[in-house]
PDB file of C-alpha atoms in Angstrom:
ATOM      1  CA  UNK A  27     -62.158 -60.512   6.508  1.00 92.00           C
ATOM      2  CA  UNK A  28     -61.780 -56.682   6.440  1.00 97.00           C
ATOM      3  CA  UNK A  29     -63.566 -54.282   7.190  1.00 97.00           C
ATOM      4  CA  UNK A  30     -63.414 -50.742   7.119  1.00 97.00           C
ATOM      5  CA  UNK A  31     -65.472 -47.596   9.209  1.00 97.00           C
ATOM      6  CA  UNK A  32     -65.133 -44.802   7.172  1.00 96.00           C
ATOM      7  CA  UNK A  33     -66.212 -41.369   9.428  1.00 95.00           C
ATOM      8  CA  UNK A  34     -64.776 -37.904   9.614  1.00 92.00           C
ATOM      9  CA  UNK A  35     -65.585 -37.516  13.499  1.00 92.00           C
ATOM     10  CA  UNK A  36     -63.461 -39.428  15.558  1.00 95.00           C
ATOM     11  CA  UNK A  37     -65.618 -40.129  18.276  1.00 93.00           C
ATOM     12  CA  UNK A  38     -68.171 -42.002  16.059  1.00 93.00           C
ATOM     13  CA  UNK A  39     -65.903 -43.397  14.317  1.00 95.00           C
ATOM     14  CA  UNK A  40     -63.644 -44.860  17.302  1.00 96.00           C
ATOM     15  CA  UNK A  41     -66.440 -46.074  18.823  1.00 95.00           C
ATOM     16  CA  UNK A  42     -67.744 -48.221  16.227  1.00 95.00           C
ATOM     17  CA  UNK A  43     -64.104 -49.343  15.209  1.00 97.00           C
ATOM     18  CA  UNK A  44     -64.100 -50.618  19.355  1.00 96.00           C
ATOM     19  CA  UNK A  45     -67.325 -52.239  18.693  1.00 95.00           C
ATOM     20  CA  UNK A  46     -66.163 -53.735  16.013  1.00 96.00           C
ATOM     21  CA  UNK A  47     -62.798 -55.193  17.217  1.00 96.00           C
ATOM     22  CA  UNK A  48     -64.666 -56.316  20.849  1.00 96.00           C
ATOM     23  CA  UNK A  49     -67.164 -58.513  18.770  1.00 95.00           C
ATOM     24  CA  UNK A  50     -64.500 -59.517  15.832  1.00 95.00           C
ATOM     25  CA  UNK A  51     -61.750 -61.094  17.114  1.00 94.00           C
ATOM     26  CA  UNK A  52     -60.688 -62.417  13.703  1.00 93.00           C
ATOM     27  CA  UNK A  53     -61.555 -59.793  11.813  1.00 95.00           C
ATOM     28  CA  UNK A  54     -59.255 -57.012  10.324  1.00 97.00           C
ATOM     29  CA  UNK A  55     -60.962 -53.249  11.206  1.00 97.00           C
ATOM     30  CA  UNK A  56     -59.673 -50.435   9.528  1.00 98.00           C
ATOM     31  CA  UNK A  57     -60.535 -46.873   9.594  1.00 97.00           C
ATOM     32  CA  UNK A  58     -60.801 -43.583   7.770  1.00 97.00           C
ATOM     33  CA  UNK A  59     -61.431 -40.047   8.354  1.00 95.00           C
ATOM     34  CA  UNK A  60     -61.835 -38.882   4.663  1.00 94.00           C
ATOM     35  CA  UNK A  61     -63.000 -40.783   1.607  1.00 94.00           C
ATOM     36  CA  UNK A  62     -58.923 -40.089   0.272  1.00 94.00           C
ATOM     37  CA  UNK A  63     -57.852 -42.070   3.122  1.00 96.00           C
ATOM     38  CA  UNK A  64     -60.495 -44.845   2.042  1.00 95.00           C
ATOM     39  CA  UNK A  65     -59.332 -45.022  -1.503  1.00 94.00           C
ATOM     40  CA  UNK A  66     -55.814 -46.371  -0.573  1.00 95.00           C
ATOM     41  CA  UNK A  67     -56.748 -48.275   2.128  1.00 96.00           C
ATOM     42  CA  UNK A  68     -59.366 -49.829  -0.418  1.00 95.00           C
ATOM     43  CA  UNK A  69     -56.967 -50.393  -2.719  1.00 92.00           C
ATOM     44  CA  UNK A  70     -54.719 -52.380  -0.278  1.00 94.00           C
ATOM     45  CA  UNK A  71     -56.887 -54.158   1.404  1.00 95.00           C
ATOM     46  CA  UNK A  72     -60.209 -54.479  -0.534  1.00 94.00           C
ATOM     47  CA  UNK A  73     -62.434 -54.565   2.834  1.00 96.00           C
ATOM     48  CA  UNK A  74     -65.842 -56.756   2.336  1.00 96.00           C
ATOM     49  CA  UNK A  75     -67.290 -54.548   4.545  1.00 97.00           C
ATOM     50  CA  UNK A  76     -67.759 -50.779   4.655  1.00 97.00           C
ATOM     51  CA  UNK A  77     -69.341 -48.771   7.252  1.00 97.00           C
ATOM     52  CA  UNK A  78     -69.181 -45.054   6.038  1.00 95.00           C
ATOM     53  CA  UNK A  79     -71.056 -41.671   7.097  1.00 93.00           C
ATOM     54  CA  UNK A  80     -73.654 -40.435   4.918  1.00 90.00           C
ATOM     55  CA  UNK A  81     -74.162 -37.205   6.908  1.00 80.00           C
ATOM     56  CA  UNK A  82     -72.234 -34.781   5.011  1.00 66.00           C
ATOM     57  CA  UNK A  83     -74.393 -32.813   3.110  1.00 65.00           C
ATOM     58  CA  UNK A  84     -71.991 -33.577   0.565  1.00 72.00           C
ATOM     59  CA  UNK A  85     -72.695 -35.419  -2.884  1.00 83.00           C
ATOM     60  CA  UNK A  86     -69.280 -37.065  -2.840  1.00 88.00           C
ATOM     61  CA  UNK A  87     -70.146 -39.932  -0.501  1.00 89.00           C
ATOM     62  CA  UNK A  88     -72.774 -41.206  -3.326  1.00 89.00           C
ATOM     63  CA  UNK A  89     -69.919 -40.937  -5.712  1.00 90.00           C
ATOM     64  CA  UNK A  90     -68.001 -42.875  -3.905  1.00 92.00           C
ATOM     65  CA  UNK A  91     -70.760 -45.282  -3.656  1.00 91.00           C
ATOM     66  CA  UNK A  92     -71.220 -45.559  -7.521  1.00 90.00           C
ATOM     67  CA  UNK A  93     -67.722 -46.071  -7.885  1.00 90.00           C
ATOM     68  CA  UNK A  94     -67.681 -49.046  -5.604  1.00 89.00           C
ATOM     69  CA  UNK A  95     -70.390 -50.514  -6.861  1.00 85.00           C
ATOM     70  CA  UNK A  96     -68.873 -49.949 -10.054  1.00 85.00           C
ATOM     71  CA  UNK A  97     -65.475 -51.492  -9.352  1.00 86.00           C
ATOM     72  CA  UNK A  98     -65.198 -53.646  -6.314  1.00 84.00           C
ATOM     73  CA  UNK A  99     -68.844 -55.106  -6.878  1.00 79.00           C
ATOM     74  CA  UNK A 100     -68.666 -57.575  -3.867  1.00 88.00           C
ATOM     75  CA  UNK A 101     -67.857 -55.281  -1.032  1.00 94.00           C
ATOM     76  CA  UNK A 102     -70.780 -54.682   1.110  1.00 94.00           C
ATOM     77  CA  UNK A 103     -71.718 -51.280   2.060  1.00 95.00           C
ATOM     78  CA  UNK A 104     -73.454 -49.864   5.135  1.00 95.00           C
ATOM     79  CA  UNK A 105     -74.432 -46.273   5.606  1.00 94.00           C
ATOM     80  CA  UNK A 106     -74.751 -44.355   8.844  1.00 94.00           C
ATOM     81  CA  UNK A 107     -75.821 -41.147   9.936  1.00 90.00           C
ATOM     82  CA  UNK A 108     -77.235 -39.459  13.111  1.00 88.00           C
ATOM     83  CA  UNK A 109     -80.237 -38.781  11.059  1.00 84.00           C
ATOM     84  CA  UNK A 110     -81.191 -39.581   7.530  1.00 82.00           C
ATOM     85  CA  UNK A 111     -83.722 -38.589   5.801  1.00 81.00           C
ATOM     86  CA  UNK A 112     -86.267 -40.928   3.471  1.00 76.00           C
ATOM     87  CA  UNK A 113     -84.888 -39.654   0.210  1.00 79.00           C
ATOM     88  CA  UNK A 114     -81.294 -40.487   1.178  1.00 82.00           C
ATOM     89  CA  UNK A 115     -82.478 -43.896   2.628  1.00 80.00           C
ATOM     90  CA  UNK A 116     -83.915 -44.720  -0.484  1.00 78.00           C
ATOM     91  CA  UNK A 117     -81.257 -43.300  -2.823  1.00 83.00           C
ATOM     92  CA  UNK A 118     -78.941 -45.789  -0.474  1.00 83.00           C
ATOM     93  CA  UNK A 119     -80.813 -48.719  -1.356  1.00 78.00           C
ATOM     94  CA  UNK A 120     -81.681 -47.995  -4.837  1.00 79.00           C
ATOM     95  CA  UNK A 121     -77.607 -48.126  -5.464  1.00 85.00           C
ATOM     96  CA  UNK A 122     -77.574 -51.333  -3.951  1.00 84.00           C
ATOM     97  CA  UNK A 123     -75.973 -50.558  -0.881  1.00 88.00           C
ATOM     98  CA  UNK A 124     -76.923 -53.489   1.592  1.00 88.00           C
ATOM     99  CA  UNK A 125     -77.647 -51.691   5.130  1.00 89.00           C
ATOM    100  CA  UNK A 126     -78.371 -48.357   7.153  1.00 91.00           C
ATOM    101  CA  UNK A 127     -78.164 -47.556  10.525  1.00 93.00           C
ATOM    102  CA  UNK A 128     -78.218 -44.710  13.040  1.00 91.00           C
ATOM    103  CA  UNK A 129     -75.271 -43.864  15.095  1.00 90.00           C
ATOM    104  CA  UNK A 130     -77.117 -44.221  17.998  1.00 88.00           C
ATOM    105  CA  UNK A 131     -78.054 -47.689  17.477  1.00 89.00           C
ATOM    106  CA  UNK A 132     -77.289 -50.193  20.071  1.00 89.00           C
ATOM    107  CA  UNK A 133     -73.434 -52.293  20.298  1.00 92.00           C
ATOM    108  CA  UNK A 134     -76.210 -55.258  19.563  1.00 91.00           C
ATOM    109  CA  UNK A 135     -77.437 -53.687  16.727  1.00 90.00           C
ATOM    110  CA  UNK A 136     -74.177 -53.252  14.950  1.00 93.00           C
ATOM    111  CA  UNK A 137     -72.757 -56.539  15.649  1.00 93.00           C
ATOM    112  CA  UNK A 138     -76.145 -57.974  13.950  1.00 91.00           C
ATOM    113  CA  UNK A 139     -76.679 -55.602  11.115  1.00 91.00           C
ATOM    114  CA  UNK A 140     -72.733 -56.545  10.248  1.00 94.00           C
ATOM    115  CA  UNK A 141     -73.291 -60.432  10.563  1.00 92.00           C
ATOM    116  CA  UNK A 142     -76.533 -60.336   8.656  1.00 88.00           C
ATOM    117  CA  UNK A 143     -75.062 -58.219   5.294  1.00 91.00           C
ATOM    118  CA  UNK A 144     -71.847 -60.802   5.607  1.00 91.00           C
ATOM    119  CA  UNK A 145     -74.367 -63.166   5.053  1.00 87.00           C
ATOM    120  CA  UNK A 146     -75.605 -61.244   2.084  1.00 84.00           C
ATOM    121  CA  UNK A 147     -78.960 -59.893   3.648  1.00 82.00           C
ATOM    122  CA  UNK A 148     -79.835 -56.393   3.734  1.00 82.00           C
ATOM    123  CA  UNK A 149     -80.643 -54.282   6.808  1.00 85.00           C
ATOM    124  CA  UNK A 150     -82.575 -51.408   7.606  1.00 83.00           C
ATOM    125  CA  UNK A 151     -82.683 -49.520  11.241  1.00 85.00           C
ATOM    126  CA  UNK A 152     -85.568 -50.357  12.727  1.00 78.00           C
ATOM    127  CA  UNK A 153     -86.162 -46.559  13.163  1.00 78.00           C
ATOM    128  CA  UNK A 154     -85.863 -46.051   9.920  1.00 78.00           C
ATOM    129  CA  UNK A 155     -87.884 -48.960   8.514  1.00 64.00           C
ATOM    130  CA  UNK A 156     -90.983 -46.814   7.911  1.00 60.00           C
ATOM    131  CA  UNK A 157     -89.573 -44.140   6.051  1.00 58.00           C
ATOM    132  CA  UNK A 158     -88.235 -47.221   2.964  1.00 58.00           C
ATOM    133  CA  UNK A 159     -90.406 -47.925  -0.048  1.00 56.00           C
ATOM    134  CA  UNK A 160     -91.235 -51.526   0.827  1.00 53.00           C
ATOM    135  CA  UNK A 161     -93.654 -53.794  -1.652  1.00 56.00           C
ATOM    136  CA  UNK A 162     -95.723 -56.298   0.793  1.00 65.00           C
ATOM    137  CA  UNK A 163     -94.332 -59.543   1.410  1.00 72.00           C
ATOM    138  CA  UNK A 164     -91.442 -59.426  -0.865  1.00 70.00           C
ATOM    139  CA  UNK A 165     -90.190 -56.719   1.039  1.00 75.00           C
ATOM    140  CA  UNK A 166     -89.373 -59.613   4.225  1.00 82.00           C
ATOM    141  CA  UNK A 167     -86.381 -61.428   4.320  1.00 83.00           C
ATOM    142  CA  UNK A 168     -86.141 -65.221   4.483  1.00 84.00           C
ATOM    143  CA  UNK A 169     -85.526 -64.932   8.257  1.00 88.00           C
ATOM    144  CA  UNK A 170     -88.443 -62.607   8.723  1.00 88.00           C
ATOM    145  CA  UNK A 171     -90.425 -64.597   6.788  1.00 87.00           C
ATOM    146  CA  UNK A 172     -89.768 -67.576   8.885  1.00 90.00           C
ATOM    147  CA  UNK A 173     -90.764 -65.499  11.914  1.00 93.00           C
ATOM    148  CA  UNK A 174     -93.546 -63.950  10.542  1.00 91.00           C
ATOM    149  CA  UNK A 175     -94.639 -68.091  10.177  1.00 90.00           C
ATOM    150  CA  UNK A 176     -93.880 -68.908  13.729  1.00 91.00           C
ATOM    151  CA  UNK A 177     -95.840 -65.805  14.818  1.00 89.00           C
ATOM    152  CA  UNK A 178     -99.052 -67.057  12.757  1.00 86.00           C
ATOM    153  CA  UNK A 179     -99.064 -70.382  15.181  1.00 87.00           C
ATOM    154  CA  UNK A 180     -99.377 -68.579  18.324  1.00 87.00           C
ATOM    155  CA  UNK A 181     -95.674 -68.731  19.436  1.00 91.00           C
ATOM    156  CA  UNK A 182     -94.404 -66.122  21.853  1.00 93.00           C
ATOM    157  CA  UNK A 183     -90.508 -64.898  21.145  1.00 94.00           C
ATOM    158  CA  UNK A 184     -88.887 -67.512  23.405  1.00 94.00           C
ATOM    159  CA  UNK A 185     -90.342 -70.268  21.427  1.00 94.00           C
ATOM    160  CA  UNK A 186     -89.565 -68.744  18.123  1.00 94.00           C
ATOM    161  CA  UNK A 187     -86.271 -68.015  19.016  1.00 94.00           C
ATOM    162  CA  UNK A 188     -85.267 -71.951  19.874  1.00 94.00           C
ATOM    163  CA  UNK A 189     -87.137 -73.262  16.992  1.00 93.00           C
ATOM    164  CA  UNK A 190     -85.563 -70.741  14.236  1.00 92.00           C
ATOM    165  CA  UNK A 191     -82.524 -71.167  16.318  1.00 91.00           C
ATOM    166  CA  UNK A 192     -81.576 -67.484  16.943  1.00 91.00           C
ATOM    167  CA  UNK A 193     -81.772 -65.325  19.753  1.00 92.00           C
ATOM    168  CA  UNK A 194     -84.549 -63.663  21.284  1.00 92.00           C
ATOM    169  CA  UNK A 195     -82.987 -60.122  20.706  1.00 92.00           C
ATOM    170  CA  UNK A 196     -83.112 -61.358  16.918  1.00 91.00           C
ATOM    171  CA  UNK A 197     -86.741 -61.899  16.840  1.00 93.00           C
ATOM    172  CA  UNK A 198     -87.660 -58.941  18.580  1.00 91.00           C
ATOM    173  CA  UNK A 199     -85.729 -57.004  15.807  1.00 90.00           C
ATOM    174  CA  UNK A 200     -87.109 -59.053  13.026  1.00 90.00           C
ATOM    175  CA  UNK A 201     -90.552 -58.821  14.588  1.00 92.00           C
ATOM    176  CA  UNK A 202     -90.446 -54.809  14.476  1.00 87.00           C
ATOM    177  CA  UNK A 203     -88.912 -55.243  11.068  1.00 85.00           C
ATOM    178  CA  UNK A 204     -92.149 -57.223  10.101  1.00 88.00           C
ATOM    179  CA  UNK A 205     -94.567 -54.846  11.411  1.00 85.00           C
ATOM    180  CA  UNK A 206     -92.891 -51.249   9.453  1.00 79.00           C
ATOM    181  CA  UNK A 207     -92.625 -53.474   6.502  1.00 79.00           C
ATOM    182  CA  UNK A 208     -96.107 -54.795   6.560  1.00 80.00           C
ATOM    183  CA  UNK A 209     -97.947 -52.270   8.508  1.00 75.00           C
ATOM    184  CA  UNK A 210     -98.925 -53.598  11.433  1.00 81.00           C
ATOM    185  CA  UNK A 211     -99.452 -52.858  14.492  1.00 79.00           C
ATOM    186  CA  UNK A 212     -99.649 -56.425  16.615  1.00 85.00           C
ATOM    187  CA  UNK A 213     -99.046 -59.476  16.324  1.00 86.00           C
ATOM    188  CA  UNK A 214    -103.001 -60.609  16.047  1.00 83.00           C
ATOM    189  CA  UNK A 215    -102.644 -58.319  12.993  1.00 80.00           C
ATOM    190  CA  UNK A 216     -99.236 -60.180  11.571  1.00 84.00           C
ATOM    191  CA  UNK A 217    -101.385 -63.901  12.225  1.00 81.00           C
ATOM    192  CA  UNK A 218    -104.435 -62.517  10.287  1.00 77.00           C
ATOM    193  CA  UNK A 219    -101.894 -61.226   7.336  1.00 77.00           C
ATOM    194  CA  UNK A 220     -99.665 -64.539   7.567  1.00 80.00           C
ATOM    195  CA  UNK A 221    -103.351 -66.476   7.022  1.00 71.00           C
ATOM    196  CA  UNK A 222    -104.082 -64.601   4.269  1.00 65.00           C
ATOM    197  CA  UNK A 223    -100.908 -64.935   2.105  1.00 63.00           C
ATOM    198  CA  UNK A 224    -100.022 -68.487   0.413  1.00 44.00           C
ATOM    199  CA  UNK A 225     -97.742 -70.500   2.490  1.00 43.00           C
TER     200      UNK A 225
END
């Protein structure tokens, strides 16, 4: 597995290429500072995996985007940025790239957001979650669908976590996912929608 963190500012991208390698151990993590670096090392190495800054105020890095989606159609691509705004988020998505995050997100949040698009789910920020054109419940995942289930019975996070079998950091992201998807605001509200939706 390769994977490659594509950022002109070394700090940023340093730090996520140490995140990466801590949590990775038999992963390959390579890096870039311009999208000319990327090309070779994409030709070389064909990561499955991109991370790569969006922040430029720069059209190329949608370019870039096209052409991989064009020509190396199953490498998985997740934007960053220290802010993004909605139109870029959904410009992102509409491509087909399969996650964004902030810079500022949490080590946890990385290591999940690059485990769940290896599994071929998307991801979205959780700060960002409200600012994405979302259609009801088609907009959940399987996962969050399974939570938003659990949370219909009365469960609290503890119990949901053991019986999906994940951890209780991952519900409390997929929870929060649930609620800027659906627009909700507790969990009474998410067991009133759940009842109301064919199971």
């Amino acid at each position: 597995m390769n994977i490659l963190v594509i950022d002109n500012y070394p700090i940023y991208r340093k730090g996520i290429v140490s995140i990466l390698k801590d949590n990775f151990l038999d992963y390959n993590i390579l890096e870039a500072s311009t999208l000319s670096e990327a090309f070779v090392i994409i030709k070389k190495y064909q990561p499955n995996i991109i991370f790569m800054d969006i922040n430029t105020n720069s059209n190329e890095e949608y370019k870039f985007i096209e052409f991989l989606k064009q020509n190396s159609k199953d490498t998985k691509i997740m934007a960053m940025g220290s802010y993004i705004k909605k139109e870029d988020i959904n410009r992102c998505f509409n491509m087909g790239i399969q996650g964004i995050i902030l810079k500022n997100a949490f080590i946890e949040d990385f290591i999940y957001a690059t485990k769940l698009i290896n599994r071929g789910k998307n991801y979205t920020d959780p700060e960002l979650t409200s600012h994405v054109d979302f259609n009801g419940i088609d907009a959940l995942t399987k996962r969050e669908y399974d939570v938003l289930m659990e949370l219909s019975k009365g469960k609290t996070n503890n119990e949901i976590a053991k019986d999906l079998f994940i951890s209780e950091h991952t519900v409390k992201k997929h929870i929060g996912n649930i609620f800027s998807k659906l627009n909700l605001s507790n969990r009474t509200e998410a067991a009133v929608y759940a009842g109301s939706i064919a199971i």
